[in-house]
Amino acid sequence: MKKTGQATINDVARLAGVSKKTVSRVINRSPLLNDETRDRVEKVIAEIGYVPNPQARALALRRNFLIGLIHDNPNPHMVLNVQQGLLEVLRDTEFELIVHPVDRGAPTMLDDIKRFVERQRPFGVMLLPPISDNDSLAALCRDNGVRYVRMGSAQFDEPLHMVASNDREVVCSAVGHLIEAGHRRIGLVLGPHGFRSALERRRGYEDALDRADITLQRTLVAQGDYTFESGMRAAERLLDLSPRPTAVFCSNDAMAAGVLHTARQRGLDVPRDLSIVGFDDTSIASHLWPPLTTVRWPIATMARAAALKLIGEDDEDSGESLFVSTLIRRASVAAPLE
Amino acid sequence: MKKTGQATINDVARLAGVSKKTVSRVINRSPLLNDETRDRVEKVIAEIGYVPNPQARALALRRNFLIGLIHDNPNPHMVLNVQQGLLEVLRDTEFELIVHPVDRGAPTMLDDIKRFVERQRPFGVMLLPPISDNDSLAALCRDNGVRYVRMGSAQFDEPLHMVASNDREVVCSAVGHLIEAGHRRIGLVLGPHGFRSALERRRGYEDALDRADITLQRTLVAQGDYTFESGMRAAERLLDLSPRPTAVFCSNDAMAAGVLHTARQRGLDVPRDLSIVGFDDTSIASHLWPPLTTVRWPIATMARAAALKLIGEDDEDSGESLFVSTLIRRASVAAPLE
DNA sequence: TTGTATGCGTTATCAT
DNA sequence: ATGATAACGCATACAA
């Protein structure tokens, strides 16, 4: 055989008494093939344990069998869950996952991704928030014939290219949960400017107040940037207010943990003096004291769906593109004191 | 030019008035090259923005310019930090990171990795704990001419193939810290059986007791498996003891958080009634209440060093292979009451 | 120091 | 339905 020890398509062809092209057809499931020939080739393939060489395929097809994960390192919890979901589908396929983080903010970001796409020629790429917002990235993929799926807090692309969560709706019901418990002065800690998720969650908060005929008070809205520290800062401002809010919805768990931290430093009891709701259901949420009421969105499920869209046949149904989040009720919410 | 729009080595050769081979020599920094020729070729390369096609190189060289990250999904914090460190070095190189998780426990693990290595033919792979222990994996890489670096809690391979932390030593000093504070009954929550890290940390604990002439009591040692829940279970057993331990060293932060949780459920005050020390310095450690005294190991630094070993020139010094961890003192440790 | 011919393992073209 | 031959883009052996 070969010196490398790896069987090639030539070995298969020779042993099966057919041409390379025929073997190639078997591998690529060409429909116009004699069943008998196909069987014979497949038997040889199984016998010698032949697997096509990905590098040669990539060269000939001008397309790699890799799925790229492009992200701007938002929260680690999300990135890892996405990887896990993706890999669950990719495992046992010929695809591998290639991780390519970028620096949103850097002016070279688009060039960087362009180089990545043009050089690696991945089969498809998954775009994570917040950069999934970026329409030029989607266009870049389309122009290069690279499949893509965008993950986001709302549907801003065709179902084939989108896995979205219903942030606005679920936040509305989360804040509604606080209102039902009797709260009227409900603080909001925003996510960072320019993040679609921050916008959607803010809208959900406003929807809930609207629905309950509560006037939106701008002083109750504090800026945050999804970090623990920004949660602390927001809490310092919010808890200085008089009257104090009796509850706070935080646009993610890390900030909720920061709010909790600051509240405790001030001698406040959670949830007696302050109810807190987070978003993400990261592991910290359930391990905090008290355990945090929060929103869980099905990241891994969305990633699995995305993987299927990325590697699926062209003629297949593209599957779900909207995924519902759920409110996880824990001990950080109670009725207000007064 | 070509229909794909991408310049090839042929374009460069034609424009520079040399042969493909000469261009190839320039790319691969062949020493025997006329400086003038080199300059001319390099100018053309820069002009048309030529970049070698990775797929073609991979085919010709029988080796991909990819770095594989093989892991068994230990803790997310670690995996992500490793990725970050690796990618910091890989960014702006021709290498990309390909993530390949496996299932320790599955009998097919070795086959799975073997297939991965033989098919993808990565330039090098990084082996994360706990599977980095596995010598057959290292042998597999060696046999296939794939570079590898193992990450571990002790040095169990040559420096070229190893980035190790000094778990035993730092745990000894962490437990020593508790002893200096006045503790004598110090509990230990172990990591899972078969994990090298668990073993090293246990040894560190034993060293510290030894050094202080404290007799090791088996009842003070509780089994854990690095999860929050196992920390809770361990605490339940340990806190039932009479006399109770006044301090507990936990082999990671997640278990420390579990111990803290259970202690609080029992109405114990931390650190007054119980001092707790963790390991890892995950983000949860500093966000807990009280903030957790823990051990920080330089994961990202180790990953960067590993990346350099993986892509470095053969004749280069292999760099550091031992990395020191440090004790981060926070509020979860105090002198015992009695 | 540089060029020519050939190989890497697969797919595509165009026959038959 | 199948096969011969030429890409794909780069590297290596061997010449010159």
XYZ file of C-alpha atoms (C1' of nucleotides) in Angstrom:
708
model
C 0.000 0.000 0.000
C 1.247 3.492 0.782
C 4.112 4.404 2.993
C 1.857 6.553 5.129
C -0.188 3.527 6.041
C -3.368 5.381 5.192
C -5.446 3.850 2.481
C -6.311 6.190 -0.389
C -9.013 6.285 -2.954
C -6.625 4.569 -5.339
C -6.353 1.552 -3.103
C -10.090 1.273 -2.948
C -10.425 1.641 -6.706
C -7.823 -0.993 -7.389
C -9.228 -3.492 -4.924
C -12.781 -2.951 -6.094
C -11.746 -3.057 -9.713
C -13.270 0.293 -10.542
C -12.005 3.770 -11.248
C -11.254 6.493 -8.723
C -14.187 8.448 -9.943
C -16.566 5.657 -9.170
C -15.263 5.436 -5.644
C -15.646 9.173 -5.411
C -19.232 8.811 -6.489
C -19.880 6.264 -3.809
C -18.415 8.548 -1.185
C -20.465 11.486 -2.343
C -23.648 9.474 -2.719
C -24.069 10.130 -6.375
C -27.545 8.939 -7.367
C -26.551 7.576 -10.750
C -24.724 4.495 -9.646
C -25.299 0.829 -10.141
C -26.331 -0.681 -6.824
C -24.106 -3.658 -7.336
C -21.087 -1.480 -8.003
C -21.866 0.642 -4.999
C -22.071 -2.412 -2.741
C -18.799 -3.757 -3.992
C -17.011 -0.476 -3.395
C -18.577 -0.013 -0.002
C -17.451 -3.453 1.040
C -13.867 -2.674 0.115
C -14.087 0.649 1.937
C -15.289 -1.074 5.080
C -12.695 -3.810 4.758
C -9.629 -1.639 4.543
C -11.091 1.087 6.731
C -10.667 3.770 4.153
C -11.545 7.362 5.065
C -11.267 10.199 2.562
C -8.462 12.624 3.197
C -9.995 15.920 4.315
C -7.099 18.009 3.030
C -7.375 16.650 -0.489
C -11.126 17.105 -0.455
C -10.714 20.628 0.763
C -8.323 21.410 -2.045
C -10.454 19.898 -4.750
C -13.713 21.331 -3.473
C -12.247 24.678 -2.482
C -14.145 24.228 0.721
C -13.107 22.907 4.076
C -15.174 20.601 6.222
C -14.892 22.839 9.194
C -17.461 24.818 11.111
C -16.182 28.148 12.357
C -17.324 29.682 15.591
C -16.836 33.414 15.439
C -17.386 35.364 18.595
C -16.276 38.343 20.574
C -15.821 36.562 23.867
C -19.077 37.756 25.364
C -19.798 35.608 28.374
C -17.785 32.444 28.867
C -20.849 30.534 29.936
C -22.474 31.196 26.598
C -19.436 30.474 24.476
C -18.898 27.155 26.144
C -22.519 26.130 25.967
C -22.556 26.966 22.307
C -19.442 24.927 21.707
C -20.981 22.029 23.524
C -24.210 22.162 21.537
C -22.380 22.516 18.250
C -20.018 19.679 18.998
C -22.824 17.388 20.024
C -24.068 17.535 16.455
C -20.641 17.625 14.834
C -19.375 14.615 16.751
C -19.563 11.552 14.503
C -19.691 13.687 11.395
C -16.764 14.608 9.218
C -16.894 18.164 10.531
C -14.669 19.738 13.111
C -15.104 22.941 15.055
C -12.693 25.779 14.611
C -12.886 28.653 17.066
C -12.098 32.116 15.891
C -12.537 34.912 18.421
C -12.335 38.483 17.205
C -12.099 41.892 18.714
C -15.239 43.895 18.221
C -14.050 47.418 18.500
C -10.878 46.776 16.562
C -11.229 48.457 13.174
C -9.631 45.416 11.595
C -12.376 43.083 12.713
C -14.079 42.776 9.371
C -10.756 42.260 7.599
C -9.798 39.664 10.130
C -12.969 37.692 9.601
C -12.691 38.138 5.866
C -9.219 36.661 5.883
C -10.423 33.814 8.033
C -13.308 33.024 5.726
C -11.329 33.374 2.518
C -8.360 31.391 3.720
C -9.948 28.635 5.732
C -12.985 28.423 3.494
C -15.038 26.829 6.243
C -18.168 24.954 5.352
C -20.139 27.265 7.560
C -19.767 29.680 10.416
C -21.754 30.461 13.498
C -21.932 34.105 14.529
C -22.474 34.780 18.216
C -23.895 37.927 19.768
C -23.052 40.708 19.914
C -21.262 40.609 16.555
C -24.053 38.525 15.049
C -25.905 41.849 14.712
C -23.458 42.891 12.059
C -25.034 42.581 8.632
C -21.741 42.999 6.795
C -20.546 39.766 8.346
C -23.554 37.960 6.984
C -22.964 39.534 3.601
C -19.331 38.499 3.721
C -20.326 34.881 4.238
C -22.916 34.978 1.513
C -20.443 36.476 -0.956
C -17.959 33.732 -0.210
C -20.450 30.929 -0.427
C -20.003 30.117 3.224
C -23.064 29.086 5.151
C -23.785 31.018 8.273
C -26.138 31.060 11.214
C -26.552 34.011 13.505
C -27.480 33.696 17.135
C -29.387 36.585 18.597
C -32.007 37.975 20.915
C -34.477 38.522 18.129
C -35.043 37.334 14.589
C -33.158 39.644 12.302
C -32.455 37.261 9.440
C -34.171 34.462 7.573
C -34.923 31.322 9.589
C -32.245 29.449 7.664
C -29.644 31.826 9.015
C -30.986 32.433 12.475
C -31.404 30.940 15.886
C -33.138 33.468 18.080
C -34.398 33.640 21.604
C -37.440 35.608 22.672
C -35.752 37.940 25.118
C -38.283 40.726 24.969
C -41.179 38.448 25.681
C -39.585 36.516 28.501
C -38.266 39.630 30.208
C -41.746 41.068 30.010
C -43.065 38.036 31.849
C -40.161 38.102 34.329
C -40.864 41.710 35.241
C -44.555 40.828 35.199
C -43.716 38.235 37.827
C -42.326 41.002 40.034
C -45.389 43.134 39.455
C -47.678 40.286 40.368
C -45.741 39.876 43.578
C -46.732 43.422 44.394
C -43.758 45.454 43.252
C -44.295 48.888 41.669
C -40.865 50.476 41.956
C -38.787 48.131 39.867
C -35.267 49.019 38.898
C -33.643 48.000 35.628
C -29.963 47.392 35.088
C -29.270 47.691 31.395
C -26.842 45.770 29.265
C -24.192 47.662 27.295
C -24.994 50.165 24.571
C -25.277 48.730 21.124
C -26.049 45.193 22.223
C -29.180 43.875 20.663
C -29.800 41.728 23.732
C -29.655 44.790 25.964
C -32.196 46.510 23.767
C -34.599 43.592 23.677
C -34.449 43.104 27.408
C -35.059 46.772 27.981
C -38.077 46.590 25.739
C -39.384 43.631 27.672
C -39.099 45.651 30.872
C -40.951 48.544 29.304
C -43.638 46.253 27.945
C -44.289 44.864 31.402
C -44.589 48.296 32.998
C -46.816 49.394 30.162
C -49.091 46.479 30.563
C -49.475 47.204 34.290
C -49.923 50.942 33.728
C -46.815 51.762 35.673
C -45.076 54.911 34.527
C -41.504 54.367 33.460
C -39.131 56.314 35.685
C -35.801 57.069 34.147
C -34.095 57.223 37.516
C -34.926 53.576 38.024
C -32.958 52.627 34.936
C -29.233 52.194 35.473
C -26.595 51.563 32.853
C -24.558 48.398 33.072
C -22.184 46.449 30.839
C -22.889 42.839 31.796
C -20.073 42.728 34.385
C -20.332 42.032 38.094
C -18.709 45.359 38.853
C -21.163 47.312 36.728
C -23.928 45.586 38.663
C -22.399 46.841 41.884
C -22.172 50.371 40.568
C -25.745 50.292 39.309
C -26.926 49.052 42.681
C -25.121 51.835 44.458
C -27.018 54.367 42.446
C -30.354 52.575 42.616
C -30.182 51.918 46.337
C -29.421 55.562 47.033
C -32.789 56.476 45.615
C -35.560 57.516 47.929
C -37.903 55.833 47.881
C -35.775 52.838 47.098
C -36.843 50.372 44.432
C -38.216 47.218 45.999
C -37.056 45.055 43.131
C -34.501 45.083 40.350
C -34.420 43.318 37.049
C -30.846 42.830 35.868
C -30.122 42.166 32.224
C -27.792 39.321 33.137
C -26.757 37.169 36.094
C -23.323 38.651 36.591
C -24.832 42.072 37.182
C -27.505 40.535 39.385
C -24.732 39.015 41.479
C -23.153 42.470 41.701
C -26.435 44.000 42.831
C -26.838 41.279 45.412
C -23.328 41.887 46.629
C -23.865 45.598 47.079
C -27.250 45.121 48.681
C -25.709 42.816 51.239
C -22.873 45.219 51.900
C -25.509 47.789 52.760
C -27.131 45.445 55.200
C -30.144 44.827 53.019
C -31.794 41.447 53.109
C -32.554 39.788 49.813
C -35.361 39.179 49.048
C -37.057 40.863 52.027
C -35.731 44.356 51.322
C -34.966 43.861 47.673
C -36.067 41.325 45.125
C -33.654 40.530 42.325
C -34.122 38.855 38.962
C -31.303 37.986 36.624
C -30.911 36.643 33.108
C -28.904 33.685 31.708
C -29.164 31.109 34.456
C -25.428 30.706 34.644
C -24.143 28.336 37.280
C -23.576 31.227 39.627
C -27.312 31.938 39.711
C -28.206 28.756 41.537
C -25.156 28.848 43.782
C -25.689 32.351 45.027
C -27.330 32.984 48.363
C -30.216 33.332 48.006
C -30.470 31.370 44.791
C -31.312 33.734 42.006
C -34.571 33.920 40.131
C -33.497 34.226 36.537
C -34.252 33.556 32.892
C -32.915 30.467 31.257
C -32.436 30.457 27.531
C -31.734 27.188 25.745
C -28.266 27.963 24.483
C -27.168 24.413 23.826
C -30.414 23.605 22.059
C -30.041 26.667 19.889
C -26.474 25.706 19.087
C -27.533 22.221 18.112
C -30.184 23.649 15.831
C -27.617 26.000 14.356
C -25.243 23.123 13.669
C -27.990 21.272 11.844
C -28.718 24.294 9.694
C -25.023 24.641 8.958
C -24.357 21.083 7.855
C -27.819 20.103 6.672
C -28.682 19.252 3.101
C -29.776 22.125 0.952
C -33.206 20.726 0.398
C -33.892 20.030 4.035
C -36.310 21.975 6.122
C -34.270 24.513 7.992
C -35.907 23.707 11.335
C -36.843 25.953 14.178
C -35.369 29.403 14.389
C -37.117 30.762 17.476
C -36.452 29.318 20.891
C -38.347 30.125 24.033
C -36.703 31.035 27.294
C -38.245 30.302 30.647
C -38.342 32.016 33.988
C -36.640 30.019 36.710
C -38.179 30.947 40.055
C -35.854 30.756 43.003
C -35.561 32.524 46.321
C -34.431 36.001 45.338
C -37.952 37.286 44.777
C -40.558 37.975 47.445
C -43.393 40.423 47.978
C -42.321 43.941 48.915
C -42.376 44.832 52.611
C -44.519 47.928 52.689
C -6.006 36.006 -12.852
C -8.081 33.146 -11.481
C -11.804 32.902 -11.417
C -11.771 32.531 -7.632
C -10.219 35.962 -7.285
C -7.583 34.539 -4.970
C -4.026 34.919 -6.132
C -2.014 31.722 -6.306
C 1.621 30.914 -6.236
C 1.532 30.846 -10.033
C 0.441 34.452 -10.216
C 3.271 35.460 -7.975
C 5.768 33.457 -9.989
C 4.612 34.930 -13.275
C 4.569 38.509 -12.017
C 7.958 38.171 -10.390
C 9.400 36.401 -13.387
C 10.551 33.379 -11.409
C 9.423 29.798 -10.999
C 6.869 28.504 -8.523
C 9.583 26.805 -6.615
C 11.387 30.027 -5.982
C 8.238 31.572 -4.621
C 7.783 28.515 -2.487
C 11.288 28.999 -1.153
C 10.527 32.554 -0.238
C 7.408 31.498 1.623
C 9.212 28.819 3.526
C 12.232 30.997 4.249
C 14.711 28.797 2.489
C 18.216 30.054 3.378
C 19.727 29.492 -0.033
C 18.155 32.333 -1.916
C 19.497 35.360 -3.643
C 18.543 38.384 -1.593
C 17.612 40.306 -4.672
C 15.323 37.564 -5.899
C 13.749 37.270 -2.498
C 13.033 40.978 -2.380
C 11.467 40.980 -5.798
C 9.199 38.067 -4.942
C 8.264 39.545 -1.610
C 7.334 42.790 -3.250
C 4.997 41.016 -5.624
C 3.515 39.045 -2.760
C 2.799 42.218 -0.862
C 1.429 43.954 -3.938
C -1.165 41.413 -4.880
C -1.793 40.393 -1.301
C -0.979 36.793 -1.918
C -1.425 34.309 0.894
C -0.652 30.618 0.455
C -3.655 28.353 0.323
C -3.714 26.346 3.556
C -5.548 23.417 2.007
C -2.942 22.962 -0.703
C -0.137 23.263 1.803
C -1.822 20.760 4.031
C -2.118 18.296 1.176
C 1.450 18.672 0.030
C 2.951 18.665 3.498
C 0.613 16.018 4.844
C 0.184 18.265 7.842
C -2.426 20.839 8.670
C -1.710 24.207 10.156
C -4.144 23.681 12.939
C -3.670 23.367 16.660
C -6.006 20.893 18.282
C -7.356 21.342 21.758
C -8.317 17.987 23.157
C -10.146 17.943 26.429
C -12.748 16.129 28.456
C -14.811 19.156 29.378
C -13.370 19.482 32.845
C -14.283 22.905 34.166
C -15.570 25.502 31.739
C -13.489 28.181 33.356
C -10.341 26.294 32.550
C -11.273 25.350 29.019
C -12.106 28.909 28.134
C -9.016 30.352 29.734
C -6.912 27.870 27.851
C -8.584 28.776 24.596
C -7.987 32.405 25.285
C -4.310 31.918 26.050
C -3.778 29.690 23.052
C -5.552 32.064 20.716
C -3.599 35.024 21.948
C -0.496 33.409 20.534
C -2.166 31.917 17.464
C -3.749 35.212 16.457
C -1.706 36.767 13.660
C -0.133 33.459 12.813
C -1.237 31.078 10.108
C -2.569 28.698 12.745
C -6.131 28.203 13.793
C -7.546 26.464 16.820
C -9.646 23.382 16.444
C -11.512 22.147 19.491
C -12.028 18.466 19.961
C -13.722 17.371 23.162
C -13.790 13.703 23.998
C -15.491 11.463 26.467
C -13.124 10.055 29.016
C -14.839 6.942 30.175
C -16.012 6.021 26.709
C -14.008 2.986 25.613
C -13.712 4.536 22.174
C -11.859 7.590 23.415
C -8.443 6.548 22.201
C -9.845 5.528 18.820
C -11.671 8.807 18.576
C -8.542 10.804 19.210
C -6.564 8.571 16.914
C -8.985 9.212 14.091
C -8.853 12.897 14.792
C -5.082 13.000 14.707
C -4.722 10.794 11.654
C -7.395 12.529 9.648
C -6.895 16.152 10.547
C -3.156 15.797 10.886
C -2.937 18.862 13.091
C 0.351 20.617 13.526
C 0.123 20.040 17.237
C -2.326 19.287 19.969
C -2.802 20.464 23.510
C -3.932 17.881 26.018
C -5.888 19.164 28.995
C -6.309 17.491 32.342
C -7.534 15.012 33.277
C -6.864 13.167 30.027
C -3.425 14.720 29.762
C -2.378 12.054 32.279
C -2.846 9.429 29.628
C 0.519 8.326 28.282
C -0.978 6.491 25.324
C -2.270 9.785 24.016
C 1.205 11.235 24.108
C 2.531 8.139 22.373
C -0.160 8.433 19.739
C 0.930 11.948 18.933
C 4.578 11.020 18.825
C 3.886 8.110 16.497
C 2.003 10.370 14.138
C 4.561 13.114 14.147
C 2.140 15.481 15.793
C 3.522 17.849 18.361
C 1.841 17.823 21.710
C 1.867 19.638 25.000
C 0.265 18.298 28.140
C -1.160 20.487 30.825
C -1.078 19.061 34.296
C -0.725 19.457 38.018
C 2.781 18.090 38.035
C 5.582 17.500 35.579
C 5.091 14.082 34.092
C 6.716 14.614 30.722
C 9.686 16.419 29.224
C 9.603 20.222 29.448
C 9.038 20.432 25.697
C 5.777 18.562 26.113
C 4.617 19.948 29.408
C 3.131 22.953 31.097
C 2.687 22.159 34.743
C 1.481 23.940 37.829
C 2.837 23.307 41.296
C -0.390 22.179 42.915
C 1.173 20.176 45.702
C 3.377 22.983 46.830
C 0.782 25.707 46.708
C -1.829 23.619 48.482
C 0.729 22.936 51.166
C 1.165 26.633 51.669
C -2.591 27.256 51.505
C -3.241 24.731 54.236
C -0.216 26.128 56.033
C -2.000 29.461 55.928
C -4.914 27.894 57.800
C -2.573 26.327 60.324
C -0.846 29.632 60.933
C -4.243 31.169 61.572
C -4.592 28.685 64.387
C -6.559 25.862 62.845
C -5.808 22.264 63.784
C -8.904 20.406 62.687
C -8.826 21.050 58.989
C -11.121 19.188 56.648
C -10.212 18.217 53.110
C -12.628 17.811 50.245
C -10.960 15.664 47.630
C -11.186 15.850 43.875
C -12.373 12.805 41.937
C -10.544 9.486 41.929
C -7.982 9.107 39.229
C -7.416 12.813 38.698
C -3.810 13.765 38.984
C -4.825 17.198 40.255
C -6.838 15.623 43.052
C -3.846 13.536 44.044
C -1.408 16.431 44.015
C -3.716 18.612 46.070
C -4.238 15.847 48.576
C -0.503 15.456 48.892
C -0.157 19.169 49.471
C -2.671 18.931 52.286
C -0.808 16.020 53.815
C 2.521 17.821 53.504
C 1.156 20.785 55.411
C -0.186 18.659 58.251
C 3.065 16.736 58.347
C 5.097 19.851 58.571
C 2.997 21.079 61.494
C 3.027 17.703 63.219
C -0.699 17.369 62.951
C -1.907 13.809 62.672
C -3.913 13.115 59.563
C -7.463 12.090 60.464
C -9.241 10.114 57.831
C -12.635 11.287 59.005
C -11.662 14.810 58.074
C -11.145 13.784 54.474
C -14.270 13.741 52.338
C -14.607 12.552 48.789
C -15.748 15.020 46.151
C -15.882 15.174 42.382
C -15.275 18.864 41.672
C -18.995 19.708 41.537
C -20.939 22.132 43.707
C -23.237 19.339 44.809
C -20.394 17.095 45.891
C -19.123 20.003 47.972
C -22.506 20.194 49.673
C -22.496 16.492 50.394
C -18.974 16.588 51.723
C -19.886 19.491 53.989
C -22.846 17.628 55.351
C -20.608 14.820 56.449
C -17.818 17.034 57.715
C -20.096 19.372 59.662
C -21.754 16.446 61.393
C -18.447 15.575 62.984
C -17.895 16.292 66.604
C -15.763 18.130 67.202
C -16.395 19.932 63.975
C -13.506 20.970 61.748
C -12.842 24.687 62.062
C -11.613 24.971 58.511
C -11.905 23.144 55.213
C -9.635 23.055 52.224
C -11.595 22.268 49.062
C -9.820 20.945 46.013
C -11.677 23.407 43.801
C -13.885 26.485 43.998
C -17.105 24.842 42.941
C -16.905 22.457 45.885
C -15.914 25.328 48.153
C -19.062 27.133 47.070
C -21.019 24.001 47.916
C -19.453 23.811 51.361
C -20.214 27.463 51.935
C -23.780 26.897 50.868
C -24.297 24.009 53.254
C -22.565 25.823 56.101
C -24.897 28.739 55.656
C -27.917 26.484 55.517
C -26.874 25.164 58.902
C -26.678 28.651 60.300
C -22.907 28.664 60.458
C -21.086 31.911 59.901
C -18.192 31.885 57.467
C -15.451 32.543 58.377
C -16.259 32.816 62.103
C -17.469 29.259 62.541
C -15.770 27.784 59.532
C -12.903 28.934 57.367
C -12.948 27.845 53.750
C -10.226 27.748 51.117
C -10.837 26.869 47.497
C -8.758 26.253 44.397
C -8.921 27.750 40.890
C -9.928 31.349 41.517
C -12.861 31.110 39.180
C -15.024 34.200 38.942
C -17.425 32.735 41.449
C -14.727 32.837 44.124
C -14.556 36.601 44.304
C -18.290 37.047 43.914
C -19.265 34.742 46.707
C -20.156 36.073 50.115
C -17.784 36.153 51.809
C -15.260 36.331 48.967
C -13.337 33.091 48.860
C -9.705 32.627 49.752
C -8.403 30.443 46.970
C -5.487 29.413 44.815
C -4.967 31.048 41.474
C -3.069 29.169 38.821
C -1.944 30.969 35.706
C -3.996 29.085 33.166
C -3.801 31.615 30.374
C -0.062 32.046 30.851
C 0.410 28.303 30.719
C -1.695 28.102 27.593
C 0.351 30.807 25.931
C 3.529 28.956 26.792
C 2.011 25.769 25.440
C 1.106 27.474 22.182
C 4.682 28.670 21.804
C 5.995 25.175 22.338
C 3.534 23.847 19.806
C 4.313 26.247 16.993
C 7.887 27.149 17.868
C 10.870 26.305 15.728
C 12.518 22.996 16.429
C 15.757 24.563 17.505
C 14.190 27.044 19.867
C 14.439 26.792 23.579
C 11.279 25.147 24.755
C 10.680 27.756 27.442
C 9.284 27.386 30.913
C 7.378 24.269 31.817
C 6.620 24.914 35.474
C 4.278 27.668 36.538
C 3.681 28.830 40.048
C 0.267 29.322 41.556
C -0.454 31.835 44.256
C -2.703 31.986 47.259
C -5.340 34.708 46.972
C -6.336 35.800 50.459
C -9.896 36.949 50.819
C -12.458 36.977 53.589
C -13.360 33.322 53.958
C -10.523 32.584 56.360
C -10.245 33.721 59.978
C -8.801 32.397 63.193
C -10.846 29.639 64.825
C -13.216 30.661 67.626
C -12.123 28.440 70.500
C 21.046 29.846 -6.639
C 17.123 28.557 -9.607
C 14.006 25.616 -12.611
C 11.482 21.136 -14.231
C 8.912 17.330 -13.441
C 6.226 14.924 -10.365
C 3.357 13.841 -6.317
C -0.181 14.809 -2.517
C -5.611 12.603 -2.648
C -9.569 14.174 -4.138
C -13.228 16.094 -7.418
C -14.753 17.840 -12.189
C -15.006 17.492 -17.230
C -16.083 15.141 -20.811
C -15.989 11.366 -22.949
C -17.958 6.440 -23.875
C -23.485 3.939 -15.481
C -18.449 4.268 -15.683
C -13.658 5.753 -16.903
C -9.493 8.608 -18.544
C -7.547 12.851 -17.752
C -7.094 17.205 -16.082
C -7.488 20.345 -12.407
C -6.868 22.092 -7.224
C -2.253 24.933 -5.152
C 1.757 23.851 -3.132
C 6.180 21.128 -1.969
C 9.990 17.882 -2.987
C 13.553 15.403 -5.761
C 16.513 16.023 -8.841
C 18.668 18.739 -12.483
C 20.915 22.476 -14.344
